[in-house]
Coordinates of N, CA and C in Angstrom, one line a residue:
L9 N -31.5 15.1 -22.0 CA -31.0 15.6 -20.7 C -29.9 16.0 -20.7
Q10 N -29.1 17.2 -21.0 CA -27.8 17.7 -21.3 C -27.3 16.8 -20.4
L11 N -26.0 16.3 -19.9 CA -25.1 16.2 -18.8 C -23.7 16.9 -18.9
P12 N -22.6 16.9 -18.4 CA -21.4 16.9 -18.4 C -20.3 16.3 -18.5
F13 N -21.0 15.2 -18.8 CA -19.8 14.1 -18.7 C -20.9 12.7 -19.7
R14 N -20.5 11.7 -20.4 CA -20.8 10.7 -20.6 C -21.1 10.2 -20.0
V15 N -22.0 9.0 -20.6 CA -23.3 8.1 -19.7 C -23.5 7.0 -20.7
H16 N -22.7 5.9 -19.8 CA -22.5 4.5 -20.0 C -23.5 3.6 -19.8
D17 N -23.9 2.6 -20.5 CA -25.4 1.4 -20.2 C -24.2 0.7 -20.3
D18 N -24.9 -0.3 -19.1 CA -24.2 -1.6 -17.9 C -24.8 -2.3 -19.2
G19 N -26.0 -2.4 -20.0 CA -26.1 -3.4 -20.8 C -26.5 -4.6 -20.3
H20 N -26.8 -4.2 -19.2 CA -27.9 -5.4 -18.3 C -29.3 -4.6 -17.7
D21 N -30.2 -6.0 -18.2 CA -31.6 -5.9 -17.3 C -31.9 -5.7 -16.4
L22 N -30.6 -6.5 -15.8 CA -30.7 -7.0 -13.9 C -30.2 -5.2 -13.6
R23 N -30.8 -5.0 -12.2 CA -30.8 -4.0 -11.1 C -29.7 -4.3 -10.6
A24 N -28.4 -4.4 -10.6 CA -27.0 -4.9 -9.6 C -26.0 -3.6 -9.5
P25 N -25.6 -3.4 -8.3 CA -24.4 -2.3 -8.3 C -23.1 -2.5 -9.4
L26 N -23.4 -4.4 -9.0 CA -21.8 -4.6 -9.7 C -22.0 -4.6 -11.4
A27 N -23.2 -4.6 -12.0 CA -22.9 -4.7 -13.6 C -22.8 -3.0 -14.3
G28 N -23.0 -1.9 -13.2 CA -22.6 -0.7 -13.3 C -21.0 -0.3 -13.4
I29 N -20.5 -0.9 -11.9 CA -19.1 -0.8 -11.4 C -18.2 -1.3 -12.6
V30 N -18.4 -2.6 -13.4 CA -18.0 -3.4 -14.3 C -18.1 -2.5 -15.3
A31 N -19.3 -2.4 -16.1 CA -18.9 -0.9 -17.3 C -19.0 0.3 -16.9
G32 N -18.4 0.8 -15.9 CA -17.5 1.9 -15.5 C -16.4 1.9 -15.6
L33 N -16.0 0.8 -15.2 CA -14.3 -0.4 -15.7 C -14.0 -0.4 -16.8
R34 N -14.9 -0.9 -17.2 CA -15.1 -1.3 -19.2 C -13.9 0.2 -19.6
A35 N -15.4 1.2 -19.4 CA -15.1 2.8 -20.1 C -13.7 3.5 -19.3
A36 N -13.4 3.4 -18.6 CA -12.6 4.0 -17.7 C -11.1 3.9 -17.9
R37 N -10.9 5.5 -18.4 CA -9.5 5.8 -18.6 C -8.5 5.8 -17.8
N38 N -8.6 5.7 -16.4 CA -7.8 6.1 -14.5 C -8.2 5.0 -15.0
D39 N -6.4 4.0 -13.5 CA -6.5 2.9 -13.1 C -7.6 2.5 -12.0
V40 N -8.0 3.6 -11.2 CA -8.6 3.5 -10.5 C -9.9 4.8 -10.5
C41 N -11.5 4.3 -10.0 CA -12.8 4.9 -9.9 C -13.2 4.8 -9.2
V42 N -14.2 6.1 -8.7 CA -14.6 6.1 -7.5 C -16.3 6.0 -7.8
F43 N -16.9 4.9 -7.4 CA -18.2 5.1 -7.6 C -19.4 5.5 -6.5
L44 N -20.6 6.6 -6.7 CA -21.1 7.1 -5.7 C -22.9 6.2 -5.7
P45 N -23.3 6.0 -4.8 CA -24.9 5.9 -5.2 C -25.6 6.8 -4.9
V46 N -26.1 6.9 -5.8 CA -27.2 8.4 -6.2 C -28.0 8.6 -4.9
D47 N -28.3 7.4 -3.7 CA -28.7 8.2 -2.7 C -28.0 8.7 -1.3
V48 N -26.6 9.1 -1.9 CA -25.9 9.6 -0.7 C -25.0 11.1 -1.4
P49 N -26.5 11.9 -1.0 CA -25.9 13.1 -1.3 C -25.0 13.6 -1.3
F50 N -24.9 13.6 0.5 CA -23.8 14.5 1.1 C -22.2 14.5 0.8
A51 N -21.7 13.3 0.2 CA -20.7 12.7 -0.3 C -20.0 14.1 -1.1
G52 N -18.4 14.5 -0.3 CA -18.4 14.6 -1.0 C -16.9 14.9 -1.2
P53 N -15.9 15.8 -1.9 CA -14.8 15.5 -2.8 C -13.7 15.2 -1.6
E54 N -13.8 15.5 -0.4 CA -12.5 14.5 0.6 C -12.7 13.4 0.1
L55 N -14.5 12.5 0.4 CA -14.3 11.4 0.6 C -14.3 10.8 -0.3
V56 N -14.5 11.3 -1.7 CA -13.7 11.0 -3.2 C -11.7 11.0 -3.3
R57 N -11.6 12.0 -3.2 CA -9.8 12.0 -2.6 C -9.9 10.8 -2.0
A58 N -10.5 10.1 -0.9 CA -9.7 9.6 0.4 C -10.1 8.1 -0.9
L59 N -10.9 8.0 -0.7 CA -11.4 6.4 -1.1 C -10.4 6.3 -2.5
G60 N -10.1 7.1 -3.2 CA -9.2 6.8 -4.6 C -8.1 6.7 -4.5
Q61 N -7.5 7.1 -3.2 CA -6.2 7.4 -2.8 C -5.9 5.8 -2.4
A62 N -6.8 5.8 -1.3 CA -6.4 4.3 -0.4 C -6.7 3.5 -1.1
C63 N -7.0 3.2 -2.4 CA -7.2 2.2 -4.1 C -6.1 1.2 -3.8
E64 N -6.4 -0.3 -3.7 CA -5.5 -1.3 -4.1 C -6.2 -1.3 -5.0
E65 N -6.7 -3.0 -4.9 CA -7.7 -3.3 -5.5 C -9.5 -2.5 -5.4
A66 N -9.9 -2.4 -4.4 CA -11.1 -1.5 -3.9 C -10.4 -1.0 -2.9
A67 N -10.9 0.4 -2.1 CA -11.5 0.9 -1.0 C -12.9 1.5 -0.6
V68 N -13.0 1.0 1.2 CA -14.3 1.3 1.1 C -14.6 1.7 2.1
P69 N -15.8 2.3 2.7 CA -15.7 2.9 3.4 C -16.6 1.6 4.8
Q70 N -16.0 2.0 5.9 CA -16.6 1.6 7.2 C -18.4 1.0 7.5
T71 N -19.1 1.5 5.9 CA -20.5 1.3 5.9 C -20.4 -0.6 4.9
G72 N -19.9 -0.4 4.0 CA -19.9 -1.6 3.0 C -19.3 -1.2 1.7
P73 N -19.7 -1.6 0.7 CA -19.2 -1.7 -0.7 C -19.3 -0.1 -1.4
L74 N -20.3 0.3 -1.0 CA -20.5 1.6 -1.7 C -21.2 2.3 -1.3
P75 N -20.8 4.0 -0.8 CA -19.5 4.5 -2.1 C -18.6 3.9 -2.1
G76 N -18.0 3.8 -3.1 CA -16.3 3.0 -3.4 C -15.4 2.8 -4.4
A77 N -13.5 2.7 -3.6 CA -13.0 3.0 -5.4 C -12.7 1.4 -5.6
Y78 N -12.5 1.2 -7.0 CA -12.3 0.0 -7.3 C -11.8 0.4 -8.7
A79 N -10.8 -0.4 -8.3 CA -9.4 -0.8 -9.5 C -9.8 -1.0 -10.9
R80 N -9.0 -0.7 -12.3 CA -9.6 -1.7 -13.2 C -8.8 -2.9 -13.4
S81 N -7.4 -2.9 -12.5 CA -7.1 -4.6 -12.1 C -8.0 -5.5 -11.0
A82 N -9.3 -4.7 -10.7 CA -10.2 -6.0 -10.3 C -10.8 -6.1 -11.6
L83 N -11.0 -5.4 -12.5 CA -11.8 -6.3 -13.4 C -12.0 -7.3 -13.9
A84 N -10.9 -7.9 -13.7 CA -11.8 -9.5 -14.2 C -12.5 -10.1 -13.4
M85 N -11.7 -10.2 -12.0 CA -12.8 -11.0 -10.9 C -14.2 -10.6 -11.2
L86 N -14.8 -9.4 -11.6 CA -16.0 -8.6 -11.2 C -16.3 -8.6 -12.6
E87 N -15.6 -9.5 -13.4 CA -16.4 -10.1 -15.0 C -17.3 -10.9 -14.7
R88 N -15.7 -11.9 -14.3 CA -16.6 -13.4 -13.4 C -17.8 -13.7 -12.6
R89 N -17.5 -12.5 -11.8 CA -18.5 -13.1 -10.6 C -19.6 -12.5 -11.3
L90 N -19.6 -11.4 -12.3 CA -21.0 -11.1 -12.7 C -21.8 -12.0 -14.2
A91 N -20.9 -12.1 -14.8 CA -21.1 -14.0 -15.7 C -21.4 -14.8 -14.4
A92 N -21.0 -15.2 -13.7 CA -21.5 -16.1 -12.9 C -22.8 -16.2 -12.3
G93 N -23.1 -14.8 -12.3 CA -24.5 -14.4 -11.4 C -24.3 -14.0 -9.9
E94 N -22.8 -13.7 -9.5 CA -22.3 -13.8 -8.6 C -22.6 -12.0 -7.6
L95 N -23.6 -11.6 -7.4 CA -24.0 -10.1 -7.7 C -23.7 -9.5 -6.3
S96 N -23.4 -10.4 -5.3 CA -23.0 -9.4 -4.0 C -22.2 -8.7 -3.9
L97 N -21.7 -7.1 -4.1 CA -20.8 -6.4 -4.0 C -19.5 -7.0 -2.2
R98 N -20.5 -7.4 -1.8 CA -19.7 -7.7 -0.1 C -18.9 -8.8 -0.3
G99 N -19.4 -9.4 -1.6 CA -18.8 -10.5 -1.8 C -17.4 -10.3 -2.5
A100 N -17.7 -9.7 -3.6 CA -16.4 -9.3 -4.2 C -15.7 -8.4 -3.6
V101 N -15.7 -7.7 -2.6 CA -15.2 -7.2 -1.9 C -14.0 -7.7 -0.9
A102 N -14.7 -8.6 -0.3 CA -14.2 -9.6 0.3 C -12.6 -10.5 -1.0
E103 N -13.4 -10.7 -1.7 CA -12.0 -11.4 -2.6 C -11.0 -11.0 -3.4
L104 N -11.2 -9.4 -3.2 CA -10.7 -8.3 -4.1 C -9.6 -7.6 -2.6
A105 N -8.2 -7.1 -2.8 CA -7.5 -6.5 -1.7 C -7.8 -5.2 -1.7
T106 N -8.7 -5.4 -0.4 CA -10.0 -4.1 -0.1 C -9.1 -3.1 1.1
V107 N -9.7 -2.1 1.2 CA -9.2 -0.7 2.3 C -10.6 -0.8 2.6
T108 N -10.3 -0.5 4.0 CA -12.0 -0.5 5.1 C -10.8 1.4 5.3
V109 N -11.7 2.2 4.7 CA -11.8 3.9 4.5 C -12.7 4.4 5.7
E110 N -12.0 4.5 7.4 CA -13.2 5.4 8.1 C -13.4 6.9 7.4
L111 N -14.7 7.2 7.4 CA -15.0 8.1 6.7 C -15.9 9.0 7.8
D112 N -16.0 10.2 7.8 CA -16.7 11.3 8.3 C -18.9 10.2 7.6
P113 N -19.5 10.2 9.1 CA -20.2 9.4 8.9 C -21.6 10.1 8.3
A114 N -21.3 11.5 8.4 CA -22.6 12.9 7.9 C -22.5 12.3 6.3
E115 N -21.4 12.6 5.9 CA -21.0 12.1 4.1 C -21.8 10.7 3.8
L116 N -21.8 9.6 4.2 CA -22.8 8.6 4.3 C -23.9 8.3 4.5
V117 N -24.5 9.7 5.0 CA -26.0 9.2 5.3 C -26.5 9.0 4.0
N118 N -27.7 8.2 4.0 CA -28.6 7.3 2.8 C -30.2 8.4 2.7
V119 N -30.5 8.4 1.9 CA -31.7 9.5 2.0 C -32.2 9.0 0.8
N120 N -33.6 8.7 1.0 CA -34.2 7.4 -0.4 C -35.1 8.7 -1.1
A121 N -35.7 9.5 -0.5 CA -36.6 9.9 -0.5 C -36.7 11.5 0.3
P122 N -37.5 12.8 -0.8 CA -37.4 14.1 -0.7 C -37.8 14.4 0.5
E123 N -38.4 13.2 1.2 CA -39.2 13.4 2.4 C -37.7 13.6 3.5
E124 N -36.8 12.8 3.4 CA -36.2 12.3 4.0 C -35.2 13.5 3.9
L125 N -34.5 13.9 2.9 CA -33.6 14.8 2.6 C -34.0 16.2 3.5
L126 N -35.3 16.3 3.4 CA -35.8 18.0 4.4 C -35.8 18.0 5.5
Q127 N -35.8 16.6 5.7 CA -35.6 16.2 7.6 C -34.3 16.4 8.2
L128 N -33.8 16.2 7.0 CA -31.7 16.8 7.8 C -31.6 17.6 8.0

């Protein structure tokens, strides 16, 4: 599969968004990274900009920790949580200087199956 970007393996067998965020921040060249879950197909550039611009250590929408912007300055704490098996992103967000950004709910619609997408 040819992609216009590099793919970084998080190096973990566990399925936890925290592992992906840690891997992304480790590979990042920027101070802030925005992470989008694959099941939010309507997230657009305005959402990405709003989260990125609001980020102190983290910026999340009113619905929870993903999509979210996370700063490289938060990496040590996130790595500590990952190593300790504390995989909750909500728990991590509670420990960080986090800004909640009110985003358009239409951009945050969660779609888990093709049939759900067709119904929208």
